[in-house]
Amino acid sequence: MAMEMRLPVARKPLSESVGRDTKKHLVVPGDTITTDTGFMRGHGTYMGEEKLIASVAGSVERVNKLICVKALKTRYNGEVGDIVVGRITEVQQKRWKVETNSRLDSVLLLSSMNLPGGELRRRSAEDELAMRGFLQEVDLISGVLVQVSPSLVKRQKTHFHDLPCGASVILGNNGFIWIYPTPEHKEEDAGGFTANLEPVSLADREVISRLRNCIVLLVTQRVMLYDTSILYCYEASLPHQIKDLLKPEIMEEVVMETRQRLLEQEG
């Protein structure tokens, strides 16, 4: 009969600098941000007794003379140029309603979708009747969706990553992360939108499951998510079984090694 025993162990504490991706000014409601009257009040702040005070818990962001506080836990607020991962919730006339982790559902127009084969033409009544064949409600095909806080997704030039482990990830700025097998033929080469309905091999499913657990444990330890941190965490998790990655002691061990490698990379 298999037995599992867990005993406390003294771990060497990390240095103060480990795990700090960037030096941010964190505030809680009621904290004074500045007493300088030359700044403009932005979201998450209010004026009180000639001082700029935070109204939410988060990080202070400054753009020229504008100061705002970005909340650590909040619904996604869309910005121009963001990469967004969504899930279809309803099919309507010439549009889909999409859940994007924001306060309201987003809208994807039929005219904004790439047709199969990359056809460039006006959308017809036949296309409207076939909308549910293109994108159906709550479908998740050949991949895994992980939902995290948008504040933990690091903004980069690209959010589409083909990892060397054999899987690809799309890191949505809205906190939705899509993990799927790396396709042999790129979508842009085939032209247009195509749904891959082929069975996913066992090896690919294991890689996807390990990546999913790595992302979950990074989120649990409040580590920023981007391609390097996910890849380092994946490599640190290889000595352990996939199901063991969510155990507290193994989680701390893997995240500690990941943070140390990230710190060494930063120099």
PDB file of C-alpha atoms in Angstrom:
ATOM      1  CA  MET A   1       0.000   0.000   0.000  1.00  0.00           C
ATOM      2  CA  ALA A   2       1.425   3.367  -1.001  1.00  0.00           C
ATOM      3  CA  MET A   3       1.896   5.883   1.796  1.00  0.00           C
ATOM      4  CA  GLU A   4       2.686   9.583   1.653  1.00  0.00           C
ATOM      5  CA  MET A   5       4.278  11.428   4.562  1.00  0.00           C
ATOM      6  CA  ARG A   6       4.800  15.182   4.853  1.00  0.00           C
ATOM      7  CA  LEU A   7       7.182  16.665   7.402  1.00  0.00           C
ATOM      8  CA  PRO A   8       8.096  20.310   8.067  1.00  0.00           C
ATOM      9  CA  VAL A   9      11.480  21.411   6.782  1.00  0.00           C
ATOM     10  CA  ALA A  10      13.464  24.574   7.378  1.00  0.00           C
ATOM     11  CA  ARG A  11      13.983  26.423   4.111  1.00  0.00           C
ATOM     12  CA  LYS A  12      16.516  29.090   3.446  1.00  0.00           C
ATOM     13  CA  PRO A  13      14.567  32.358   2.981  1.00  0.00           C
ATOM     14  CA  LEU A  14      14.906  34.168  -0.281  1.00  0.00           C
ATOM     15  CA  SER A  15      16.685  37.482  -0.353  1.00  0.00           C
ATOM     16  CA  GLU A  16      14.618  40.650  -0.289  1.00  0.00           C
ATOM     17  CA  SER A  17      15.228  41.231  -3.973  1.00  0.00           C
ATOM     18  CA  VAL A  18      14.125  37.817  -5.234  1.00  0.00           C
ATOM     19  CA  GLY A  19      10.702  37.791  -6.850  1.00  0.00           C
ATOM     20  CA  ARG A  20      10.524  41.533  -7.461  1.00  0.00           C
ATOM     21  CA  ASP A  21      10.128  41.839 -11.167  1.00  0.00           C
ATOM     22  CA  THR A  22       9.888  45.604 -11.057  1.00  0.00           C
ATOM     23  CA  LYS A  23      10.039  48.150  -8.306  1.00  0.00           C
ATOM     24  CA  LYS A  24       6.475  49.389  -8.036  1.00  0.00           C
ATOM     25  CA  HIS A  25       4.927  51.877  -5.690  1.00  0.00           C
ATOM     26  CA  LEU A  26       2.149  49.876  -4.033  1.00  0.00           C
ATOM     27  CA  VAL A  27      -0.586  51.656  -2.097  1.00  0.00           C
ATOM     28  CA  VAL A  28      -3.740  50.749  -0.179  1.00  0.00           C
ATOM     29  CA  PRO A  29      -6.912  52.835   0.214  1.00  0.00           C
ATOM     30  CA  GLY A  30      -6.169  55.962   2.239  1.00  0.00           C
ATOM     31  CA  ASP A  31      -2.440  56.133   1.451  1.00  0.00           C
ATOM     32  CA  THR A  32      -1.055  59.509   0.410  1.00  0.00           C
ATOM     33  CA  ILE A  33       0.433  59.336  -3.069  1.00  0.00           C
ATOM     34  CA  THR A  34       1.775  62.888  -3.291  1.00  0.00           C
ATOM     35  CA  THR A  35       1.280  66.312  -1.786  1.00  0.00           C
ATOM     36  CA  ASP A  36       2.365  68.102  -4.962  1.00  0.00           C
ATOM     37  CA  THR A  37      -0.567  70.038  -6.425  1.00  0.00           C
ATOM     38  CA  GLY A  38       0.917  70.016  -9.922  1.00  0.00           C
ATOM     39  CA  PHE A  39      -0.344  66.522 -10.745  1.00  0.00           C
ATOM     40  CA  MET A  40      -3.681  65.556 -12.299  1.00  0.00           C
ATOM     41  CA  ARG A  41      -5.998  63.104 -10.561  1.00  0.00           C
ATOM     42  CA  GLY A  42      -6.607  59.838 -12.436  1.00  0.00           C
ATOM     43  CA  HIS A  43      -8.569  56.650 -11.826  1.00  0.00           C
ATOM     44  CA  GLY A  44      -8.236  55.148  -8.369  1.00  0.00           C
ATOM     45  CA  THR A  45      -7.379  58.463  -6.658  1.00  0.00           C
ATOM     46  CA  TYR A  46      -9.136  61.395  -5.011  1.00  0.00           C
ATOM     47  CA  MET A  47      -8.152  64.747  -3.510  1.00  0.00           C
ATOM     48  CA  GLY A  48      -8.307  65.253   0.236  1.00  0.00           C
ATOM     49  CA  GLU A  49      -6.749  68.036   2.319  1.00  0.00           C
ATOM     50  CA  GLU A  50      -4.642  69.141  -0.661  1.00  0.00           C
ATOM     51  CA  LYS A  51      -3.202  65.637  -1.012  1.00  0.00           C
ATOM     52  CA  LEU A  52      -3.649  62.999  -3.690  1.00  0.00           C
ATOM     53  CA  ILE A  53      -4.953  59.873  -1.942  1.00  0.00           C
ATOM     54  CA  ALA A  54      -5.439  56.321  -3.223  1.00  0.00           C
ATOM     55  CA  SER A  55      -8.978  54.941  -3.262  1.00  0.00           C
ATOM     56  CA  VAL A  56      -8.060  51.361  -4.273  1.00  0.00           C
ATOM     57  CA  ALA A  57      -5.241  48.928  -3.509  1.00  0.00           C
ATOM     58  CA  GLY A  58      -2.778  48.636  -6.361  1.00  0.00           C
ATOM     59  CA  SER A  59       0.280  50.073  -8.082  1.00  0.00           C
ATOM     60  CA  VAL A  60       0.786  53.755  -8.839  1.00  0.00           C
ATOM     61  CA  GLU A  61       1.210  54.585 -12.520  1.00  0.00           C
ATOM     62  CA  ARG A  62       2.282  57.979 -13.800  1.00  0.00           C
ATOM     63  CA  VAL A  63       1.942  59.343 -17.322  1.00  0.00           C
ATOM     64  CA  ASN A  64       3.429  62.829 -17.509  1.00  0.00           C
ATOM     65  CA  LYS A  65       1.343  64.810 -14.978  1.00  0.00           C
ATOM     66  CA  LEU A  66      -1.426  62.209 -14.694  1.00  0.00           C
ATOM     67  CA  ILE A  67      -1.334  59.837 -11.715  1.00  0.00           C
ATOM     68  CA  CYS A  68      -3.632  56.832 -11.389  1.00  0.00           C
ATOM     69  CA  VAL A  69      -3.727  53.650  -9.330  1.00  0.00           C
ATOM     70  CA  LYS A  70      -4.135  50.337 -11.160  1.00  0.00           C
ATOM     71  CA  ALA A  71      -6.023  47.918  -8.926  1.00  0.00           C
ATOM     72  CA  LEU A  72      -4.457  44.499  -8.375  1.00  0.00           C
ATOM     73  CA  LYS A  73      -7.817  42.718  -8.401  1.00  0.00           C
ATOM     74  CA  THR A  74     -10.323  44.132 -10.833  1.00  0.00           C
ATOM     75  CA  ARG A  75     -12.219  43.394 -13.996  1.00  0.00           C
ATOM     76  CA  TYR A  76     -10.359  43.933 -17.252  1.00  0.00           C
ATOM     77  CA  ASN A  77     -10.445  47.438 -18.710  1.00  0.00           C
ATOM     78  CA  GLY A  78      -9.720  47.297 -22.428  1.00  0.00           C
ATOM     79  CA  GLU A  79      -6.959  49.361 -24.003  1.00  0.00           C
ATOM     80  CA  VAL A  80      -6.017  49.933 -27.631  1.00  0.00           C
ATOM     81  CA  GLY A  81      -3.612  47.291 -28.903  1.00  0.00           C
ATOM     82  CA  ASP A  82      -4.369  44.677 -26.230  1.00  0.00           C
ATOM     83  CA  ILE A  83      -4.328  40.974 -27.032  1.00  0.00           C
ATOM     84  CA  VAL A  84      -7.585  39.517 -25.710  1.00  0.00           C
ATOM     85  CA  VAL A  85      -8.653  35.887 -25.340  1.00  0.00           C
ATOM     86  CA  GLY A  86     -12.421  35.431 -25.212  1.00  0.00           C
ATOM     87  CA  ARG A  87     -15.074  32.734 -25.018  1.00  0.00           C
ATOM     88  CA  ILE A  88     -18.295  32.806 -27.028  1.00  0.00           C
ATOM     89  CA  THR A  89     -21.377  33.109 -24.820  1.00  0.00           C
ATOM     90  CA  GLU A  90     -24.122  33.857 -27.355  1.00  0.00           C
ATOM     91  CA  VAL A  91     -24.717  33.918 -31.114  1.00  0.00           C
ATOM     92  CA  GLN A  92     -26.712  36.933 -32.301  1.00  0.00           C
ATOM     93  CA  GLN A  93     -27.541  38.527 -35.633  1.00  0.00           C
ATOM     94  CA  LYS A  94     -24.260  39.080 -37.500  1.00  0.00           C
ATOM     95  CA  ARG A  95     -22.296  39.071 -34.240  1.00  0.00           C
ATOM     96  CA  TRP A  96     -21.122  36.975 -31.330  1.00  0.00           C
ATOM     97  CA  LYS A  97     -21.163  37.973 -27.677  1.00  0.00           C
ATOM     98  CA  VAL A  98     -17.819  37.166 -26.057  1.00  0.00           C
ATOM     99  CA  GLU A  99     -16.833  36.825 -22.402  1.00  0.00           C
ATOM    100  CA  THR A 100     -13.527  38.698 -21.970  1.00  0.00           C
ATOM    101  CA  ASN A 101     -13.368  39.092 -18.168  1.00  0.00           C
ATOM    102  CA  SER A 102     -14.604  42.682 -18.419  1.00  0.00           C
ATOM    103  CA  ARG A 103     -17.627  44.366 -16.849  1.00  0.00           C
ATOM    104  CA  LEU A 104     -19.689  43.844 -20.005  1.00  0.00           C
ATOM    105  CA  ASP A 105     -19.618  41.202 -22.726  1.00  0.00           C
ATOM    106  CA  SER A 106     -17.622  42.102 -25.814  1.00  0.00           C
ATOM    107  CA  VAL A 107     -18.906  41.891 -29.397  1.00  0.00           C
ATOM    108  CA  LEU A 108     -17.257  40.122 -32.329  1.00  0.00           C
ATOM    109  CA  LEU A 109     -18.827  41.105 -35.642  1.00  0.00           C
ATOM    110  CA  LEU A 110     -19.218  38.569 -38.419  1.00  0.00           C
ATOM    111  CA  SER A 111     -17.537  41.036 -40.773  1.00  0.00           C
ATOM    112  CA  SER A 112     -14.454  41.081 -38.517  1.00  0.00           C
ATOM    113  CA  MET A 113     -13.862  37.329 -38.664  1.00  0.00           C
ATOM    114  CA  ASN A 114     -11.496  35.636 -41.101  1.00  0.00           C
ATOM    115  CA  LEU A 115     -13.416  33.147 -43.215  1.00  0.00           C
ATOM    116  CA  PRO A 116     -12.067  29.608 -43.750  1.00  0.00           C
ATOM    117  CA  GLY A 117      -9.532  29.592 -46.553  1.00  0.00           C
ATOM    118  CA  GLY A 118      -8.787  33.289 -46.115  1.00  0.00           C
ATOM    119  CA  GLU A 119     -11.524  34.450 -48.478  1.00  0.00           C
ATOM    120  CA  LEU A 120     -11.804  38.215 -48.811  1.00  0.00           C
ATOM    121  CA  ARG A 121     -15.424  39.002 -49.649  1.00  0.00           C
ATOM    122  CA  ARG A 122     -18.568  40.491 -48.210  1.00  0.00           C
ATOM    123  CA  ARG A 123     -20.394  38.312 -45.704  1.00  0.00           C
ATOM    124  CA  SER A 124     -23.558  36.803 -47.163  1.00  0.00           C
ATOM    125  CA  ALA A 125     -26.747  35.387 -45.687  1.00  0.00           C
ATOM    126  CA  GLU A 126     -25.225  31.896 -45.950  1.00  0.00           C
ATOM    127  CA  ASP A 127     -22.340  33.020 -43.738  1.00  0.00           C
ATOM    128  CA  GLU A 128     -24.803  34.375 -41.197  1.00  0.00           C
ATOM    129  CA  LEU A 129     -26.665  31.057 -41.103  1.00  0.00           C
ATOM    130  CA  ALA A 130     -23.365  29.211 -40.601  1.00  0.00           C
ATOM    131  CA  MET A 131     -22.153  31.390 -37.716  1.00  0.00           C
ATOM    132  CA  ARG A 132     -22.673  28.659 -35.136  1.00  0.00           C
ATOM    133  CA  GLY A 133     -20.584  26.370 -37.324  1.00  0.00           C
ATOM    134  CA  PHE A 134     -17.673  28.815 -37.118  1.00  0.00           C
ATOM    135  CA  LEU A 135     -17.813  29.640 -33.411  1.00  0.00           C
ATOM    136  CA  GLN A 136     -20.239  27.945 -31.039  1.00  0.00           C
ATOM    137  CA  GLU A 137     -21.189  28.855 -27.491  1.00  0.00           C
ATOM    138  CA  VAL A 138     -18.790  27.791 -24.682  1.00  0.00           C
ATOM    139  CA  ASP A 139     -16.675  25.684 -27.045  1.00  0.00           C
ATOM    140  CA  LEU A 140     -13.154  24.755 -25.923  1.00  0.00           C
ATOM    141  CA  ILE A 141     -11.415  22.777 -28.669  1.00  0.00           C
ATOM    142  CA  SER A 142      -7.991  21.122 -28.387  1.00  0.00           C
ATOM    143  CA  GLY A 143      -6.706  23.283 -25.565  1.00  0.00           C
ATOM    144  CA  VAL A 144      -6.999  24.495 -21.990  1.00  0.00           C
ATOM    145  CA  LEU A 145      -8.222  27.894 -20.778  1.00  0.00           C
ATOM    146  CA  VAL A 146      -6.707  29.287 -17.565  1.00  0.00           C
ATOM    147  CA  GLN A 147      -8.246  32.363 -15.929  1.00  0.00           C
ATOM    148  CA  VAL A 148      -5.953  34.581 -13.840  1.00  0.00           C
ATOM    149  CA  SER A 149      -5.925  38.160 -12.620  1.00  0.00           C
ATOM    150  CA  PRO A 150      -5.151  40.597 -15.476  1.00  0.00           C
ATOM    151  CA  SER A 151      -2.588  42.341 -13.246  1.00  0.00           C
ATOM    152  CA  LEU A 152      -0.373  39.216 -13.322  1.00  0.00           C
ATOM    153  CA  VAL A 153       0.018  39.173 -17.130  1.00  0.00           C
ATOM    154  CA  LYS A 154       3.131  41.102 -18.090  1.00  0.00           C
ATOM    155  CA  ARG A 155       2.734  43.450 -21.048  1.00  0.00           C
ATOM    156  CA  GLN A 156       5.114  42.594 -23.893  1.00  0.00           C
ATOM    157  CA  LYS A 157       5.508  43.220 -27.603  1.00  0.00           C
ATOM    158  CA  THR A 158       4.100  39.784 -28.390  1.00  0.00           C
ATOM    159  CA  HIS A 159       1.716  37.603 -26.410  1.00  0.00           C
ATOM    160  CA  PHE A 160       1.758  34.617 -28.793  1.00  0.00           C
ATOM    161  CA  HIS A 161       4.496  32.165 -27.814  1.00  0.00           C
ATOM    162  CA  ASP A 162       5.517  28.797 -29.270  1.00  0.00           C
ATOM    163  CA  LEU A 163       7.365  27.173 -26.378  1.00  0.00           C
ATOM    164  CA  PRO A 164      10.143  24.628 -27.053  1.00  0.00           C
ATOM    165  CA  CYS A 165       8.313  22.056 -24.909  1.00  0.00           C
ATOM    166  CA  GLY A 166       5.852  21.413 -27.748  1.00  0.00           C
ATOM    167  CA  ALA A 167       2.921  23.632 -26.774  1.00  0.00           C
ATOM    168  CA  SER A 168       1.912  27.224 -27.464  1.00  0.00           C
ATOM    169  CA  VAL A 169       0.341  29.821 -25.203  1.00  0.00           C
ATOM    170  CA  ILE A 170      -1.610  33.008 -25.827  1.00  0.00           C
ATOM    171  CA  LEU A 171      -1.318  35.366 -22.865  1.00  0.00           C
ATOM    172  CA  GLY A 172      -4.371  37.599 -22.987  1.00  0.00           C
ATOM    173  CA  ASN A 173      -4.107  41.004 -21.359  1.00  0.00           C
ATOM    174  CA  ASN A 174      -7.567  40.323 -19.944  1.00  0.00           C
ATOM    175  CA  GLY A 175      -6.284  37.441 -17.785  1.00  0.00           C
ATOM    176  CA  PHE A 176      -7.438  34.595 -20.050  1.00  0.00           C
ATOM    177  CA  ILE A 177      -4.589  32.260 -21.069  1.00  0.00           C
ATOM    178  CA  TRP A 178      -5.041  29.724 -23.854  1.00  0.00           C
ATOM    179  CA  ILE A 179      -2.731  26.668 -23.960  1.00  0.00           C
ATOM    180  CA  TYR A 180      -2.810  24.455 -27.047  1.00  0.00           C
ATOM    181  CA  PRO A 181      -0.552  22.107 -29.054  1.00  0.00           C
ATOM    182  CA  THR A 182       1.810  23.866 -31.424  1.00  0.00           C
ATOM    183  CA  PRO A 183       0.323  23.385 -34.919  1.00  0.00           C
ATOM    184  CA  GLU A 184       2.489  21.854 -37.611  1.00  0.00           C
ATOM    185  CA  HIS A 185       1.183  24.329 -40.200  1.00  0.00           C
ATOM    186  CA  LYS A 186       0.695  27.914 -39.135  1.00  0.00           C
ATOM    187  CA  GLU A 187      -2.769  29.433 -39.582  1.00  0.00           C
ATOM    188  CA  GLU A 188      -1.409  32.297 -41.650  1.00  0.00           C
ATOM    189  CA  ASP A 189       0.163  29.798 -44.061  1.00  0.00           C
ATOM    190  CA  ALA A 190      -3.099  27.884 -44.478  1.00  0.00           C
ATOM    191  CA  GLY A 191      -5.064  31.107 -44.774  1.00  0.00           C
ATOM    192  CA  GLY A 192      -8.010  32.177 -42.667  1.00  0.00           C
ATOM    193  CA  PHE A 193      -9.710  30.573 -39.707  1.00  0.00           C
ATOM    194  CA  THR A 194      -9.772  26.784 -39.416  1.00  0.00           C
ATOM    195  CA  ALA A 195     -10.802  24.667 -36.431  1.00  0.00           C
ATOM    196  CA  ASN A 196      -8.416  21.787 -35.737  1.00  0.00           C
ATOM    197  CA  LEU A 197     -10.594  18.849 -34.670  1.00  0.00           C
ATOM    198  CA  GLU A 198      -7.871  16.194 -34.737  1.00  0.00           C
ATOM    199  CA  PRO A 199      -7.365  14.192 -31.513  1.00  0.00           C
ATOM    200  CA  VAL A 200      -4.619  15.538 -29.246  1.00  0.00           C
ATOM    201  CA  SER A 201      -1.916  12.985 -28.490  1.00  0.00           C
ATOM    202  CA  LEU A 202      -1.170  11.829 -24.945  1.00  0.00           C
ATOM    203  CA  ALA A 203       2.264  13.495 -24.981  1.00  0.00           C
ATOM    204  CA  ASP A 204       0.735  16.848 -25.964  1.00  0.00           C
ATOM    205  CA  ARG A 205      -1.953  16.526 -23.290  1.00  0.00           C
ATOM    206  CA  GLU A 206       0.703  15.891 -20.642  1.00  0.00           C
ATOM    207  CA  VAL A 207       2.683  18.949 -21.748  1.00  0.00           C
ATOM    208  CA  ILE A 208      -0.468  21.095 -21.697  1.00  0.00           C
ATOM    209  CA  SER A 209      -1.427  19.796 -18.252  1.00  0.00           C
ATOM    210  CA  ARG A 210       2.046  20.526 -16.875  1.00  0.00           C
ATOM    211  CA  LEU A 211       1.985  24.043 -18.319  1.00  0.00           C
ATOM    212  CA  ARG A 212      -1.450  24.608 -16.827  1.00  0.00           C
ATOM    213  CA  ASN A 213      -0.272  23.574 -13.347  1.00  0.00           C
ATOM    214  CA  CYS A 214       2.875  25.706 -13.727  1.00  0.00           C
ATOM    215  CA  ILE A 215       0.755  28.767 -14.496  1.00  0.00           C
ATOM    216  CA  VAL A 216      -1.524  28.025 -11.532  1.00  0.00           C
ATOM    217  CA  LEU A 217       1.366  27.782  -9.076  1.00  0.00           C
ATOM    218  CA  LEU A 218       2.994  30.951 -10.466  1.00  0.00           C
ATOM    219  CA  VAL A 219      -0.298  32.782  -9.972  1.00  0.00           C
ATOM    220  CA  THR A 220      -0.617  31.389  -6.444  1.00  0.00           C
ATOM    221  CA  GLN A 221       2.810  32.817  -5.578  1.00  0.00           C
ATOM    222  CA  ARG A 222       2.066  36.160  -7.341  1.00  0.00           C
ATOM    223  CA  VAL A 223       4.761  35.792 -10.024  1.00  0.00           C
ATOM    224  CA  MET A 224       4.289  37.784 -13.236  1.00  0.00           C
ATOM    225  CA  LEU A 225       3.339  35.643 -16.232  1.00  0.00           C
ATOM    226  CA  TYR A 226       5.300  35.883 -19.470  1.00  0.00           C
ATOM    227  CA  ASP A 227       7.077  33.425 -21.756  1.00  0.00           C
ATOM    228  CA  THR A 228      10.345  33.285 -19.786  1.00  0.00           C
ATOM    229  CA  SER A 229       8.781  32.780 -16.363  1.00  0.00           C
ATOM    230  CA  ILE A 230       6.461  30.053 -17.686  1.00  0.00           C
ATOM    231  CA  LEU A 231       9.323  28.256 -19.460  1.00  0.00           C
ATOM    232  CA  TYR A 232      11.605  28.422 -16.395  1.00  0.00           C
ATOM    233  CA  CYS A 233       8.796  27.105 -14.212  1.00  0.00           C
ATOM    234  CA  TYR A 234       8.130  24.288 -16.679  1.00  0.00           C
ATOM    235  CA  GLU A 235      11.792  23.248 -16.645  1.00  0.00           C
ATOM    236  CA  ALA A 236      11.923  23.399 -12.840  1.00  0.00           C
ATOM    237  CA  SER A 237       8.835  21.172 -12.617  1.00  0.00           C
ATOM    238  CA  LEU A 238      10.199  18.334 -14.774  1.00  0.00           C
ATOM    239  CA  PRO A 239      11.569  16.269 -11.825  1.00  0.00           C
ATOM    240  CA  HIS A 240       8.048  16.118 -10.351  1.00  0.00           C
ATOM    241  CA  GLN A 241       4.888  14.428 -11.527  1.00  0.00           C
ATOM    242  CA  ILE A 242       2.182  16.649 -12.966  1.00  0.00           C
ATOM    243  CA  LYS A 243      -0.306  15.886 -10.197  1.00  0.00           C
ATOM    244  CA  ASP A 244       2.269  16.725  -7.494  1.00  0.00           C
ATOM    245  CA  LEU A 245       2.858  20.285  -8.717  1.00  0.00           C
ATOM    246  CA  LEU A 246      -0.109  21.607  -6.745  1.00  0.00           C
ATOM    247  CA  LYS A 247       1.207  20.316  -3.409  1.00  0.00           C
ATOM    248  CA  PRO A 248       2.263  23.287  -1.230  1.00  0.00           C
ATOM    249  CA  GLU A 249       5.837  22.113  -0.555  1.00  0.00           C
ATOM    250  CA  ILE A 250       6.556  21.286  -4.205  1.00  0.00           C
ATOM    251  CA  MET A 251       4.885  24.500  -5.296  1.00  0.00           C
ATOM    252  CA  GLU A 252       7.223  26.564  -3.113  1.00  0.00           C
ATOM    253  CA  GLU A 253      10.266  24.635  -4.327  1.00  0.00           C
ATOM    254  CA  VAL A 254       9.461  25.092  -8.017  1.00  0.00           C
ATOM    255  CA  VAL A 255       8.585  28.778  -7.640  1.00  0.00           C
ATOM    256  CA  MET A 256      11.763  29.421  -5.625  1.00  0.00           C
ATOM    257  CA  GLU A 257      13.922  27.943  -8.380  1.00  0.00           C
ATOM    258  CA  THR A 258      11.997  29.912 -11.008  1.00  0.00           C
ATOM    259  CA  ARG A 259      12.468  33.183  -9.129  1.00  0.00           C
ATOM    260  CA  GLN A 260      16.175  32.557  -8.688  1.00  0.00           C
ATOM    261  CA  ARG A 261      16.645  31.920 -12.413  1.00  0.00           C
ATOM    262  CA  LEU A 262      14.691  35.057 -13.271  1.00  0.00           C
ATOM    263  CA  LEU A 263      16.836  37.054 -10.853  1.00  0.00           C
ATOM    264  CA  GLU A 264      20.041  35.667 -12.371  1.00  0.00           C
ATOM    265  CA  GLN A 265      18.789  36.566 -15.846  1.00  0.00           C
ATOM    266  CA  GLU A 266      18.066  40.130 -14.771  1.00  0.00           C
ATOM    267  CA  GLY A 267      21.642  40.308 -13.502  1.00  0.00           C
TER     268      GLY A 267
END
